Coordinates of C-alpha atoms in Angstrom, one line a residue:
Chain A
M16 CA 6.2 25.7 16.6
S17 CA 6.5 22.0 16.0
K18 CA 2.8 21.7 15.6
E19 CA 2.8 24.3 13.0
L20 CA 5.6 22.6 11.2
T21 CA 3.8 19.2 11.1
H22 CA 0.6 20.9 10.1
A23 CA 2.4 22.4 7.1
A24 CA 4.1 19.2 6.3
R25 CA 1.0 17.1 6.2
G26 CA -1.0 19.6 4.2
P27 CA -4.5 20.7 4.5
Q28 CA -6.3 17.6 3.2
D29 CA -5.6 15.0 5.9
I30 CA -8.4 14.8 8.5
A31 CA -6.8 14.2 11.9
K32 CA -9.9 13.8 14.0
L33 CA -13.3 12.3 13.7
T34 CA -16.3 14.6 14.3
P35 CA -18.2 13.8 17.5
E36 CA -21.0 12.4 15.4
Q37 CA -18.6 10.1 13.4
A38 CA -16.9 9.0 16.7
K39 CA -20.3 8.2 18.1
K40 CA -21.2 6.2 15.0
V41 CA -18.0 4.2 15.3
V42 CA -18.6 3.4 19.0
T43 CA -22.3 2.5 18.2
F44 CA -21.1 0.2 15.5
G45 CA -18.7 -1.5 17.9
A46 CA -21.3 -1.8 20.6
V47 CA -23.9 -3.3 18.2
A48 CA -21.2 -5.8 17.1
A49 CA -20.4 -6.7 20.7
V50 CA -24.1 -7.1 21.7
V51 CA -25.0 -9.2 18.6
G52 CA -21.8 -11.3 19.0
L53 CA -22.3 -11.9 22.7
A54 CA -26.0 -12.7 22.1
V55 CA -25.2 -15.4 19.5
A56 CA -22.4 -16.6 21.7
G57 CA -24.8 -16.9 24.7
A58 CA -27.3 -18.8 22.6
A59 CA -24.6 -21.1 21.4
F60 CA -23.4 -21.6 25.0
A61 CA -26.9 -22.5 26.1
A62 CA -27.4 -24.9 23.2
D63 CA -24.2 -27.0 23.5
K64 CA -21.8 -26.2 26.4
Q65 CA -19.2 -28.7 25.4
R66 CA -19.0 -27.8 21.7
F67 CA -19.1 -24.1 22.7
A68 CA -16.1 -24.4 24.9
F69 CA -14.0 -25.5 21.9
S70 CA -15.7 -23.1 19.4
Y71 CA -15.1 -20.2 21.8
L72 CA -11.4 -21.1 22.2
V73 CA -11.1 -20.8 18.4
G74 CA -12.7 -17.4 18.4
F75 CA -10.7 -16.3 21.5
M76 CA -7.4 -17.3 19.9
F77 CA -8.5 -15.7 16.6
V78 CA -8.8 -12.2 18.1
T79 CA -6.0 -12.6 20.7
T80 CA -3.5 -13.5 18.0
I81 CA -4.6 -10.6 15.9
G82 CA -4.1 -8.2 18.8
L83 CA -0.7 -9.7 19.5
G84 CA 0.3 -9.4 15.9
A85 CA -0.7 -5.8 16.0
L86 CA 1.3 -5.2 19.2
M87 CA 4.4 -6.8 17.6
F88 CA 3.9 -4.6 14.5
V89 CA 3.9 -1.5 16.7
L90 CA 7.0 -2.6 18.6
I91 CA 8.9 -3.4 15.5
Q92 CA 8.1 -0.1 13.9
H93 CA 9.5 1.7 17.0
V94 CA 12.6 -0.5 17.3
V95 CA 13.6 -0.1 13.7
R96 CA 12.6 3.6 13.7
A97 CA 10.4 3.1 10.6
G98 CA 9.4 6.1 8.7
W99 CA 6.9 4.8 6.2
S100 CA 4.5 3.4 8.8
V101 CA 3.9 6.4 11.0
G102 CA 0.3 6.8 9.8
P103 CA -0.7 3.1 9.7
R104 CA 1.0 2.6 13.1
R105 CA -1.9 4.5 14.7
Q106 CA -4.4 2.1 13.2
M107 CA -2.4 -0.8 14.5
E108 CA -2.4 0.9 17.9
W109 CA -6.2 0.7 17.8
I110 CA -6.0 -3.0 17.0
T111 CA -3.8 -3.6 20.0
G112 CA -6.8 -2.3 21.9
I113 CA -8.1 -5.9 21.8
L114 CA -5.4 -6.9 24.3
P115 CA -6.6 -5.2 27.5
W116 CA -10.0 -6.9 26.8
T117 CA -8.5 -10.4 26.4
V118 CA -8.6 -11.0 30.2
A119 CA -12.3 -10.6 30.1
L120 CA -12.6 -12.6 26.9
F121 CA -10.6 -15.4 28.7
V122 CA -13.3 -15.8 31.4
P123 CA -15.4 -18.3 29.3
V124 CA -12.1 -20.2 28.6
A125 CA -11.3 -20.3 32.3
M126 CA -14.8 -21.5 33.1
T127 CA -14.7 -24.3 30.5
A128 CA -11.0 -25.1 31.2
H129 CA -11.9 -28.5 32.6
T130 CA -13.7 -29.5 29.5
L131 CA -11.0 -28.1 27.1
Y132 CA -7.9 -29.4 29.0
E133 CA -9.6 -32.5 30.5
E134 CA -6.7 -34.7 29.5
W135 CA -4.3 -33.1 32.0
M136 CA -6.7 -31.2 34.3
G137 CA -8.9 -34.2 34.8
P138 CA -8.0 -37.4 36.7
N139 CA -6.4 -38.9 33.6
G140 CA -3.5 -36.5 34.1
H141 CA -2.3 -38.3 37.2
T142 CA -2.8 -41.9 35.9
D143 CA -1.2 -41.4 32.5
K144 CA 2.6 -41.6 33.1
A145 CA 3.5 -39.4 30.1
I146 CA 1.2 -36.6 31.3
A147 CA 1.9 -37.0 35.0
K148 CA 5.6 -36.1 34.2
K149 CA 4.4 -32.8 32.8
L150 CA 2.1 -31.8 35.7
G151 CA 4.8 -29.6 37.3
Y152 CA 4.1 -27.2 34.4
L153 CA 0.6 -28.3 33.4
N154 CA -1.4 -27.8 36.5
P155 CA -4.4 -25.4 37.0
S156 CA -2.8 -23.0 39.5
F157 CA 0.4 -22.4 37.4
F158 CA -1.7 -22.4 34.2
F159 CA -3.9 -19.5 35.5
T160 CA -1.0 -17.7 37.1
R161 CA 0.8 -17.7 33.7
A162 CA -2.4 -16.5 32.0
A163 CA -2.6 -13.6 34.5
V164 CA 1.0 -12.7 33.7
F165 CA 0.4 -12.8 29.9
F166 CA -2.7 -10.6 30.2
A167 CA -1.0 -8.1 32.5
A168 CA 2.0 -7.8 30.1
W169 CA -0.1 -7.4 27.0
A170 CA -2.5 -4.9 28.6
L171 CA 0.3 -2.9 29.9
L172 CA 2.2 -2.8 26.6
S173 CA -0.9 -2.0 24.5
W174 CA -1.9 0.7 26.9
W175 CA 1.5 2.3 27.3
F176 CA 2.4 2.4 23.6
S177 CA -0.9 3.8 22.6
K178 CA -1.0 6.3 25.5
T179 CA 2.5 7.5 24.8
S180 CA 1.9 7.8 21.1
A181 CA -1.3 9.8 21.7
A182 CA 0.6 12.0 24.2
Q183 CA 3.1 12.8 21.5
D184 CA 0.4 14.3 19.3
D185 CA 0.5 17.5 21.3
A186 CA 3.9 17.2 23.1
K187 CA 6.3 20.0 23.2
K188 CA 9.3 17.8 22.5
P189 CA 7.9 14.9 20.3
G190 CA 11.4 13.7 19.4
E191 CA 12.2 12.7 23.0
I192 CA 9.0 10.6 23.1
T193 CA 10.0 8.9 19.8
L194 CA 13.3 7.9 21.4
K195 CA 11.7 6.8 24.6
M196 CA 9.2 4.5 22.7
S197 CA 12.1 3.2 20.6
A198 CA 14.1 2.3 23.7
V199 CA 11.1 0.6 25.5
S200 CA 10.1 -1.3 22.4
A201 CA 13.3 -3.5 22.2
P202 CA 12.8 -5.3 25.6
S203 CA 9.1 -5.3 24.9
I204 CA 9.5 -7.5 21.8
F205 CA 11.3 -10.0 24.0
V206 CA 8.4 -9.9 26.5
V207 CA 5.7 -10.4 23.8
G208 CA 7.7 -13.1 22.1
V209 CA 8.0 -15.1 25.3
T210 CA 4.5 -14.6 26.5
L211 CA 3.0 -15.3 23.0
T212 CA 5.0 -18.5 22.8
F213 CA 3.9 -19.8 26.2
A214 CA 0.3 -18.7 25.7
A215 CA 0.3 -20.7 22.5
F216 CA 1.7 -23.7 24.4
D217 CA -0.8 -23.3 27.2
W218 CA -4.0 -22.6 25.4
L219 CA -3.6 -24.5 22.1
M220 CA -0.8 -27.1 22.4
S221 CA -1.9 -28.4 25.8
L222 CA -5.3 -29.4 24.3
D223 CA -3.3 -32.5 23.3
P224 CA -0.8 -32.6 26.2
K225 CA 1.2 -35.5 24.9
W226 CA 2.0 -33.8 21.6
Y227 CA 4.7 -31.1 21.4
S228 CA 6.3 -28.9 18.9
T229 CA 9.0 -26.4 19.8
I230 CA 8.2 -24.2 16.7
F231 CA 4.5 -23.9 17.7
G232 CA 4.9 -20.5 19.2
V233 CA 6.5 -19.1 16.1
Y234 CA 3.7 -20.7 14.1
I235 CA 1.1 -18.9 16.1
F236 CA 3.0 -15.6 15.8
A237 CA 3.3 -16.0 12.1
G238 CA -0.5 -16.4 11.7
G239 CA -1.2 -13.6 14.2
F240 CA 1.1 -11.1 12.5
W241 CA -0.2 -12.0 9.1
S242 CA -3.9 -11.6 10.0
S243 CA -3.2 -8.3 11.9
L244 CA -1.7 -7.0 8.7
A245 CA -4.8 -8.1 6.9
L246 CA -7.0 -6.3 9.4
L247 CA -4.8 -3.2 9.1
A248 CA -5.2 -3.4 5.3
L249 CA -9.0 -3.4 5.7
V250 CA -9.1 -0.5 8.2
T251 CA -6.7 1.4 6.0
L252 CA -8.8 0.8 2.9
Y253 CA -11.9 1.9 4.7
L254 CA -10.4 5.1 6.0
Q255 CA -8.8 5.9 2.6
G256 CA -12.1 5.1 0.9
K257 CA -13.9 7.5 3.2
G258 CA -11.4 10.2 2.2
F259 CA -9.7 10.8 5.6
F260 CA -6.2 10.5 4.3
A261 CA -4.6 12.5 1.6
K262 CA -0.9 12.1 2.3
V263 CA -0.2 10.1 5.5
S264 CA -1.8 6.9 4.2
T265 CA -2.0 6.6 0.4
V266 CA -1.6 4.0 -2.3
E267 CA 2.1 3.8 -1.4
H268 CA 1.4 2.9 2.2
R269 CA -1.2 0.4 1.0
H270 CA 1.4 -1.1 -1.2
D271 CA 3.8 -1.5 1.7
I272 CA 1.1 -3.2 3.8
G273 CA 0.4 -5.5 0.9
K274 CA 4.1 -6.3 0.6
L275 CA 4.3 -7.3 4.3
L276 CA 1.1 -9.3 3.9
F277 CA 2.7 -11.2 1.1
G278 CA 6.0 -11.6 3.0
F279 CA 4.2 -13.1 6.0
T280 CA 2.2 -15.4 3.8
V281 CA 5.5 -16.9 2.9
F282 CA 6.8 -16.8 6.5
W283 CA 3.7 -18.7 7.8
A284 CA 4.1 -21.3 5.1
Y285 CA 7.8 -21.7 5.9
I286 CA 7.1 -22.2 9.6
A287 CA 4.1 -24.5 9.0
F288 CA 6.1 -26.6 6.6
S289 CA 9.1 -26.7 8.9
Q290 CA 6.8 -28.1 11.7
F291 CA 5.3 -30.6 9.3
F292 CA 8.5 -31.6 7.6
L293 CA 10.5 -32.5 10.8
I294 CA 7.6 -34.5 12.2
W295 CA 7.0 -36.3 8.8
Y296 CA 10.7 -37.2 8.5
A297 CA 11.3 -38.3 12.1
N298 CA 8.0 -40.3 12.0
I299 CA 7.7 -40.7 15.7
P300 CA 4.2 -41.7 16.7
E301 CA 3.8 -39.2 19.6
E302 CA 4.5 -36.4 17.1
T303 CA 2.8 -37.7 14.0
I304 CA -0.5 -38.1 15.9
F305 CA -1.1 -34.4 15.5
F306 CA -1.1 -34.6 11.7
K307 CA -2.9 -38.0 11.8
H308 CA -5.8 -36.4 13.6
R309 CA -5.9 -33.7 11.0
W310 CA -5.9 -36.2 8.1
I311 CA -9.0 -38.1 9.2
D312 CA -11.9 -37.9 6.9
S313 CA -13.0 -34.3 6.2
W314 CA -10.1 -32.9 8.2
Q315 CA -8.0 -33.8 5.2
T316 CA -10.0 -31.3 3.2
V317 CA -9.4 -28.6 5.9
S318 CA -5.7 -29.4 5.9
M319 CA -5.5 -29.0 2.2
T320 CA -7.6 -25.8 2.4
L321 CA -4.9 -24.4 4.7
L322 CA -2.1 -25.4 2.3
F323 CA -3.8 -23.7 -0.7
G324 CA -5.9 -21.0 1.0
H325 CA -3.3 -19.9 3.6
F326 CA -0.3 -20.1 1.3
V327 CA -0.6 -20.9 -2.5
I328 CA -3.6 -18.7 -3.4
P329 CA -2.6 -15.6 -1.4
F330 CA 1.0 -16.0 -2.5
L331 CA 0.1 -16.0 -6.2
W332 CA -2.6 -13.3 -5.7
L333 CA -0.4 -10.9 -3.9
L334 CA 2.6 -11.4 -6.2
P335 CA 1.9 -8.7 -8.8
R336 CA 2.6 -5.1 -7.8
T337 CA -0.7 -4.0 -9.3
I338 CA -2.8 -6.1 -7.0
K339 CA -1.0 -4.8 -3.9
R340 CA -1.8 -1.3 -4.9
H341 CA -5.3 -1.9 -6.1
K342 CA -8.0 -1.2 -3.5
L343 CA -10.3 -4.1 -4.4
G344 CA -7.3 -6.4 -5.0
L345 CA -5.8 -5.8 -1.6
G346 CA -9.2 -5.8 0.1
I347 CA -10.1 -9.2 -1.3
A348 CA -6.7 -10.6 -0.2
A349 CA -7.1 -9.1 3.3
A350 CA -10.6 -10.5 3.8
W351 CA -9.4 -13.8 2.5
C352 CA -6.5 -13.9 4.9
L353 CA -8.7 -13.2 7.9
V354 CA -11.0 -16.1 6.9
M355 CA -7.9 -18.3 6.5
H356 CA -6.6 -17.3 9.9
Y357 CA -9.9 -18.5 11.4
V358 CA -9.6 -21.8 9.5
D359 CA -6.1 -22.1 10.9
M360 CA -7.3 -21.7 14.5
Y361 CA -10.2 -24.0 13.8
W362 CA -7.8 -26.6 12.4
L363 CA -5.7 -26.4 15.6
V364 CA -8.5 -26.6 18.1
M365 CA -11.5 -28.5 16.7
P366 CA -9.9 -31.9 15.9
N367 CA -9.6 -32.3 19.6
L368 CA -13.4 -32.4 19.8
D369 CA -14.4 -33.6 16.3
H370 CA -12.3 -36.8 16.1
H371 CA -14.0 -38.2 13.1
G372 CA -14.0 -35.3 10.7
A373 CA -14.8 -31.6 10.5
H374 CA -18.3 -30.4 10.7
F375 CA -18.9 -26.7 11.1
T376 CA -22.1 -25.8 13.0
W377 CA -23.7 -22.5 14.1
I378 CA -22.2 -23.1 17.6
D379 CA -18.8 -22.5 16.1
L380 CA -20.2 -19.2 14.6
G381 CA -21.3 -18.2 18.1
G382 CA -17.8 -19.0 19.5
L383 CA -16.3 -16.8 16.8
L384 CA -18.8 -13.9 16.9
G385 CA -18.6 -13.3 20.6
P386 CA -14.9 -12.5 20.7
V387 CA -15.0 -10.8 17.4
G388 CA -17.9 -8.5 18.5
V389 CA -16.0 -7.5 21.7
A390 CA -12.8 -7.0 19.7
T391 CA -14.7 -4.7 17.3
L392 CA -15.9 -2.7 20.2
A393 CA -12.4 -2.5 21.7
I394 CA -11.0 -1.3 18.4
A395 CA -13.9 1.2 17.9
L396 CA -13.3 2.7 21.3
R397 CA -9.7 3.4 20.5
A398 CA -10.5 4.7 17.0
S399 CA -13.1 7.1 18.3
K400 CA -10.7 8.9 20.6
G401 CA -7.7 11.1 19.6
N402 CA -6.2 11.6 16.3
L403 CA -6.4 9.3 13.3
F404 CA -2.6 9.4 12.8
P405 CA 0.3 10.6 15.0
V406 CA 0.2 14.3 14.1
G407 CA 3.2 15.0 16.3
D408 CA 5.5 12.3 15.2
P409 CA 8.8 13.8 13.9
R410 CA 8.9 11.1 11.1
L411 CA 5.6 12.1 9.7
P412 CA 7.1 14.1 6.8
E413 CA 9.2 11.0 6.0
A414 CA 6.0 8.9 5.9
I415 CA 4.4 11.4 3.6
R416 CA 7.3 11.3 1.2
L417 CA 7.1 7.5 0.9
Q418 CA 7.3 6.3 -2.7
N419 CA 7.6 2.8 -4.1
L420 CA 9.7 2.3 -7.1
Chain B
M1462 CA 15.4 2.0 -33.0
P1463 CA 14.3 5.0 -35.1
E1464 CA 16.9 6.7 -37.3
P1465 CA 18.1 10.1 -35.9
K1466 CA 16.7 13.1 -37.8
K1467 CA 20.1 14.7 -38.2
K1468 CA 23.2 12.6 -38.3
S1469 CA 25.5 13.7 -35.6
K1470 CA 28.9 12.3 -35.0
A1471 CA 28.5 12.9 -31.2
H1472 CA 27.4 10.2 -28.9
A1473 CA 25.4 12.5 -26.6
L1474 CA 25.0 16.0 -25.3
V1475 CA 26.0 16.2 -21.7
G1476 CA 25.6 18.9 -19.1
Y1477 CA 24.8 19.4 -15.5
F1478 CA 22.5 21.2 -13.1
D1479 CA 23.3 22.5 -9.6
T1480 CA 20.3 21.1 -7.8
P1481 CA 18.2 18.0 -8.0
A1482 CA 15.1 20.1 -8.5
D1483 CA 16.5 21.6 -11.7
L1484 CA 17.4 18.2 -13.0
F1485 CA 14.0 16.9 -12.1
H1486 CA 12.3 19.7 -14.1
A1487 CA 14.6 19.2 -17.0
C1488 CA 13.8 15.5 -17.1
E1489 CA 10.1 16.3 -17.0
T1490 CA 10.5 18.8 -19.9
L1491 CA 12.5 16.4 -22.0
R1492 CA 9.9 13.6 -21.3
D1493 CA 7.0 16.0 -22.3
E1494 CA 8.9 17.1 -25.5
G1495 CA 9.0 13.4 -26.5
Y1496 CA 12.7 12.6 -25.8
R1497 CA 13.3 8.9 -24.9
D1498 CA 17.0 8.2 -25.0
F1499 CA 18.3 10.4 -22.2
D1500 CA 19.8 9.6 -18.8
A1501 CA 20.4 11.3 -15.5
H1502 CA 23.4 10.8 -13.3
T1503 CA 23.2 12.0 -9.7
P1504 CA 25.3 11.7 -6.6
F1505 CA 22.4 10.2 -4.7
P1506 CA 19.0 8.7 -5.6
V1507 CA 16.4 11.3 -6.5
H1508 CA 13.0 10.0 -5.6
G1509 CA 10.4 10.1 -8.4
L1510 CA 13.0 10.7 -11.1
E1511 CA 11.9 7.6 -13.0
H1512 CA 8.5 9.2 -13.3
A1513 CA 9.9 12.5 -14.3
M1514 CA 12.0 10.7 -17.0
G1515 CA 9.0 8.8 -18.2
L1516 CA 10.7 5.4 -17.7
K1517 CA 8.4 2.4 -18.1
P1518 CA 8.2 -0.2 -15.3
S1519 CA 11.1 -2.6 -15.5
R1520 CA 10.7 -5.9 -17.3
L1521 CA 12.9 -7.5 -14.6
P1522 CA 10.0 -9.1 -12.6
W1523 CA 8.9 -11.1 -15.6
I1524 CA 12.4 -12.4 -16.1
V1525 CA 12.5 -13.4 -12.4
L1526 CA 9.1 -15.0 -12.6
A1527 CA 10.3 -17.1 -15.5
C1528 CA 13.5 -18.1 -13.7
A1529 CA 11.5 -19.0 -10.6
A1530 CA 9.1 -21.2 -12.6
F1531 CA 12.2 -22.8 -14.2
G1532 CA 13.8 -23.4 -10.8
L1533 CA 10.6 -24.9 -9.4
G1534 CA 9.9 -27.1 -12.4
G1535 CA 13.6 -28.1 -12.8
A1536 CA 13.9 -29.1 -9.1
T1537 CA 10.8 -31.2 -9.2
L1538 CA 11.9 -33.0 -12.3
M1539 CA 15.4 -33.5 -10.9
Q1540 CA 14.1 -34.9 -7.6
W1541 CA 11.7 -37.2 -9.4
W1542 CA 14.3 -38.4 -11.9
M1543 CA 17.2 -38.9 -9.5
G1544 CA 15.3 -40.1 -6.4
G1545 CA 12.3 -41.8 -7.9
V1546 CA 13.6 -43.3 -11.2
D1547 CA 17.3 -43.3 -11.8
Y1548 CA 18.6 -44.3 -8.4
P1549 CA 15.9 -44.9 -5.8
L1550 CA 17.2 -45.3 -2.3
N1551 CA 15.3 -46.6 0.8
I1552 CA 15.8 -43.9 3.4
S1553 CA 14.0 -44.8 6.6
G1554 CA 11.2 -46.4 4.7
K1555 CA 10.1 -43.2 2.9
P1556 CA 8.8 -43.3 -0.6
A1557 CA 11.5 -42.9 -3.3
F1558 CA 10.0 -39.8 -4.6
T1559 CA 7.6 -37.8 -2.5
L1560 CA 6.7 -34.1 -2.3
P1561 CA 7.5 -33.4 1.4
S1562 CA 11.2 -34.4 1.1
S1563 CA 11.5 -32.6 -2.3
I1564 CA 10.0 -29.3 -1.1
P1565 CA 13.3 -28.0 0.4
I1566 CA 15.1 -28.6 -2.9
M1567 CA 12.2 -27.1 -4.9
F1568 CA 12.2 -24.1 -2.6
E1569 CA 15.9 -23.6 -2.7
L1570 CA 16.2 -23.9 -6.5
T1571 CA 13.3 -21.6 -7.0
V1572 CA 15.1 -19.0 -4.8
L1573 CA 18.5 -19.6 -6.4
C1574 CA 17.2 -19.3 -9.9
S1575 CA 15.2 -16.2 -9.0
A1576 CA 18.3 -14.6 -7.5
F1577 CA 20.3 -15.4 -10.6
G1578 CA 17.5 -14.1 -12.8
T1579 CA 17.4 -10.9 -10.8
F1580 CA 21.1 -10.4 -10.8
F1581 CA 22.0 -11.4 -14.4
G1582 CA 18.6 -10.1 -15.7
M1583 CA 19.6 -6.7 -14.3
W1584 CA 23.0 -7.0 -16.1
G1585 CA 21.3 -7.8 -19.3
L1586 CA 18.8 -5.0 -19.1
N1587 CA 21.5 -2.5 -18.2
R1588 CA 23.8 -4.0 -20.9
L1589 CA 26.5 -4.9 -18.3
P1590 CA 29.3 -5.6 -17.8
R1591 CA 30.5 -2.4 -19.5
F1592 CA 33.5 -0.7 -18.1
Y1593 CA 33.2 2.5 -20.1
D1594 CA 30.5 4.9 -21.2
P1595 CA 31.2 7.8 -23.6
V1596 CA 29.2 10.1 -21.2
M1597 CA 32.3 9.8 -18.9
K1598 CA 34.2 11.9 -21.4
H1599 CA 32.5 15.1 -20.2
P1600 CA 35.3 17.0 -18.5
S1601 CA 33.4 17.5 -15.2
F1602 CA 31.7 14.1 -15.1
G1603 CA 33.5 13.2 -11.9
R1604 CA 31.3 15.7 -10.1
A1605 CA 28.3 13.4 -10.8
T1606 CA 29.4 11.5 -7.7
D1607 CA 29.9 14.7 -5.8
D1608 CA 27.7 17.8 -6.2
K1609 CA 26.3 18.1 -9.7
F1610 CA 23.3 16.6 -11.4
F1611 CA 24.1 15.4 -14.9
I1612 CA 21.9 14.9 -17.8
A1613 CA 22.9 13.2 -21.1
V1614 CA 20.7 13.3 -24.2
E1615 CA 21.9 10.7 -26.6
A1616 CA 22.3 11.5 -30.3
K1617 CA 20.3 8.4 -31.3
D1618 CA 17.2 9.9 -29.9
S1619 CA 14.8 10.8 -32.8
K1620 CA 14.1 14.2 -31.3
Y1621 CA 17.9 15.0 -31.0
D1622 CA 19.1 18.0 -32.7
P1623 CA 22.5 19.5 -31.8
E1624 CA 21.3 23.1 -31.7
G1625 CA 17.7 22.7 -30.7
T1626 CA 18.5 20.3 -27.8
R1627 CA 21.3 22.5 -26.6
A1628 CA 19.1 25.5 -26.6
L1629 CA 16.4 23.7 -24.7
L1630 CA 18.8 22.5 -22.0
E1631 CA 20.4 25.9 -21.7
K1632 CA 17.0 27.4 -21.2
L1633 CA 16.4 24.8 -18.5
G1634 CA 19.6 25.9 -16.7
A1635 CA 22.1 23.3 -17.8
K1636 CA 25.7 24.2 -17.5
E1637 CA 28.9 23.2 -19.4
L1638 CA 26.9 21.5 -22.2
T1639 CA 29.3 19.4 -24.2
E1640 CA 28.8 17.0 -27.1
V1641 CA 30.9 13.9 -26.2
E1642 CA 32.4 11.7 -28.9
P1643 CA 31.4 8.0 -29.1

C-alpha cells in the first residue's frame, strides 16, 4: 500500500534504480580511479618518502573531512526532520561511504607518523619542556587508540544510517524507521562533533605541537561540510543531467544546495577570521607562529588565495539566485569549492615541511590522487547498490513539492 | 500607471472562492487575460500563487545589496576616519587603522544595514505602514483569515470593466462579488 502511494506521488519519470550495466559502469569508473590514484601515490611514495608523508596527509584529510561533512549533513537532515532534502540525502549517504574506508586510508599516515609528528613522537618531545607537558595526551599509544575510536564511530554511523535508510525503501512501516533515525541522529551529532574535533587536533594541529587553537575543530568542520555540499552539488548535477530525476531532485533542490553552499562559505570565513583575529589581537608568539609560517615568501600568496578563493569569490559568485539555480553556474562554484578545500588542507599541512615557501610538486598530486581514487571507489560502490533516492521515505511527497520563492 | 478604460467609482471588485485550487485557477486566468492590478488574500500561504498571479521577482534583493554596500563602505570610512585620522589611539601597539581590527565593525554594519534595507525596503515596496485597505470593506472579508480565498481586482487595472470582470470571475466560481468603495 505505502509503496503504491509513494510510487504515485513520485510520478513515473523518476528513475529509482540503475540498470545492472549502469551500476557496473559506475563501479568500473570507481575502480579505475582507485587503481590510477594508488599507482600515482605509490610512485610518489617511492620517489620521495618524506614529502609524500605530508602530501598524503593533505589528501587523506581532504577526503576524510568531506566524508565527515556528508555524515553531519545526513544527521542534521534527520534531526531537524527535513523535508526538502529526502532525495539529495541519499547521495550524501553515498558520500559518507568514504568513512568506513578511512581506516584503510589511514595506514600510510600511521606508517609515516614518526615523520609527520616527529616533534612530539621523536626524542625532541621529551627534551622540549613545553611539549613534554603535553605527552600525557600526545603519545603514540593514546594517539592510535583515539584514531581507532574515531574510525569505529564514523564507520558505524555511516553504515547504520545508510543501511537503515536503504531498509526503509521497502519497509512495511517506513514512518517508524524515520522516527528511529531521527532519534539516533541527535546523539550521533554529538559523537561526530567530538570525534571530528579531536581528529583535527590529533592529525593536523599536532603537526606543530606547541601551537594550539580551540576553534580549530570547528574550522575543520566548516571546511568539510562546505566541500561535502560542493561534492553533493556535482553528483546532483550529474544525475540530473543524465535525466535520472524528474521530481525528487530538481532545480529547486539544486537551489537549496546552492544556498547551503553559500551559507557555509560565510560560515567558514567567520570561523577562519575568528581564529585569525584573536591570535592577531593577542599577539602572543606561541600563537602567532602559525600565521607567521604561513606568511613566509610564497605562503603569503597561498594565504591570500584562501581569503579570496575560499571566501570572497564564492561569496560574490553564489550571491545571485540565478547562479544557484543555473547548472553551469552551480557546477563551477562546486568544482571551485573542492579545489579551495584542497588548498585549505594544503595550507594547514605543508608549511610544516616547506618552511621557506610553497612549491607544489607531482608528489603532492600523488598524495591527493591516492585517497581521492579510493574515495571515488567507495562512493561508487554505494551508488551502484540500491535505490537512487529513498523511495519509501514518508517525506518524499514533501520533497517533491519543494518550491523556492 | 495606464488610465482605466472605463471610469469606475469603485476601488476594486472583491469576491472569494471556497478552495485554494479555485483561487489558483482564477489567478492564472486573470494573468493570462492580461490583468496586472489584482491581489489574492488567503488564510495560509498558497505555494506557487506568485507564479499563477504573474508577479515579477521582487526588487528587494537589489535594495538589500545597495544597503549592504553602503554599510560596508560606510563602516570602512568610519573606522579609517575615527581611528586612523581624527583620533588615533595606541592600543597594544596596533596600527591606528588596520583591516583586521576593522572587520568586525565592517561586518556588523553590513549586516545591520542589510537588515534595515530588508525590513524597511519591504515596507516601502508594500507601501506600509497602512492601517486600512478598501478591500476590507467587503462584508465577508474576515473570512480571508478563516476559510475563504479572496480575490480583489482593482479598478485602476487597464483591463478592468465592471460587467466584464464580474462575468469572468463569476464564470470562474467567485462568490459574493462586491464592488468596494475607495
